[in-house]
Coordinates of C-alpha atoms and ligand atoms in Angstrom, one line a residue:
M295 CA 0.0 0.0 0.0
A296 CA 1.1 3.5 -0.7
T297 CA -0.4 6.9 0.1
C298 CA -1.1 9.5 -2.6
E299 CA 0.8 12.7 -1.7
V300 CA -1.9 14.9 -3.3
C301 CA -5.2 13.5 -2.0
G302 CA -4.0 11.1 0.7
N303 CA -5.8 8.1 -0.7
E304 CA -4.2 4.7 0.2
Y305 CA -4.2 2.5 -2.9
D306 CA -2.5 -0.8 -3.7
K307 CA -2.0 0.3 -7.3
A308 CA -0.4 3.6 -6.5
F309 CA 2.7 4.5 -8.6
E310 CA 5.9 6.4 -8.3
I311 CA 7.3 9.2 -10.5
V312 CA 10.9 10.3 -10.0
A313 CA 11.6 13.8 -11.2
A314 CA 14.7 15.9 -10.6
G315 CA 15.9 13.2 -8.2
Q316 CA 12.7 13.5 -6.0
R317 CA 10.3 10.6 -5.6
H318 CA 6.6 11.2 -5.8
V319 CA 3.7 8.8 -5.1
F320 CA 0.3 9.1 -6.7
D321 CA -2.8 7.0 -6.8
C322 CA -3.9 8.2 -10.2
F323 CA -2.8 10.3 -13.1
E324 CA -5.1 13.2 -12.2
C325 CA -3.3 13.6 -8.9
A326 CA 0.1 13.3 -10.7
V327 CA -0.9 16.0 -13.2
H328 CA -2.1 18.2 -10.4
R329 CA 1.3 18.1 -8.7
M330 CA 3.7 17.7 -11.6
A331 CA 2.4 19.4 -14.7
P332 CA 3.7 22.9 -15.4
V333 CA 1.1 25.7 -15.8
C334 CA 0.8 27.7 -19.0
E335 CA 2.0 31.2 -18.3
H336 CA -0.5 32.7 -20.7
C337 CA -3.8 31.0 -20.2
G338 CA -3.1 29.2 -16.9
C339 CA -4.1 25.7 -18.0
K340 CA -2.1 22.6 -17.0
V341 CA 0.5 21.5 -19.6
V342 CA -0.2 17.8 -19.9
G343 CA 1.0 17.3 -23.5
H344 CA 4.3 18.3 -25.0
G345 CA 3.7 21.9 -24.5
T346 CA 6.1 24.6 -25.6
E347 CA 9.1 25.9 -23.7
V348 CA 10.6 29.4 -24.5
D349 CA 13.6 30.5 -22.3
G350 CA 12.6 28.2 -19.5
R351 CA 9.0 29.5 -19.5
F352 CA 6.2 26.9 -20.1
F353 CA 3.2 27.3 -22.4
C354 CA 0.5 24.8 -23.4
C355 CA 0.9 25.6 -27.1
A356 CA 2.9 27.7 -29.5
H357 CA 0.0 30.1 -29.8
C358 CA 0.2 31.0 -26.1
A359 CA 4.1 31.2 -26.3
R360 CA 3.9 33.6 -29.2
L361 CA 1.4 35.8 -27.5
S362 CA 3.4 36.0 -24.3
T363 CA 7.0 36.1 -25.6
G364 CA 6.8 37.3 -29.1
A365 CA 9.1 34.5 -30.0
P366 CA 8.4 32.6 -33.2
A367 CA 7.5 29.4 -31.3
A368 CA 6.1 26.5 -33.2
D369 CA 4.3 23.4 -31.9
R370 CA 6.7 20.5 -32.1
V371 CA 4.2 18.4 -34.0
D372 CA 4.5 21.1 -36.8
T373 CA 8.3 20.9 -36.9
M374 CA 8.2 17.1 -37.0
V375 CA 6.6 16.9 -40.4
Ligands
ZN295 ZN1 -4.5 11.1 -5.3
ZN296 ZN1 -1.9 28.3 -22.8

């Protein structure tokens, strides 16, 4: 049994995520996202997908990054083609 560090639920199928050398325990992905996911600087939503990073600032998409930084950010899916 492990206890979720976000909601306190004790769950036999809890899982661990190690990030930046720190170990986190969650009972579900929603709790993991709540604790771990960066927040878009422009619109405030949780960045759950790839997101866009400009000068260490996180955005949910290239649109938000462009509006906030003026940088010619592009979604990575666009540049993969
Ligand atoms: Zn939880
Ligand atoms: Zn956004």
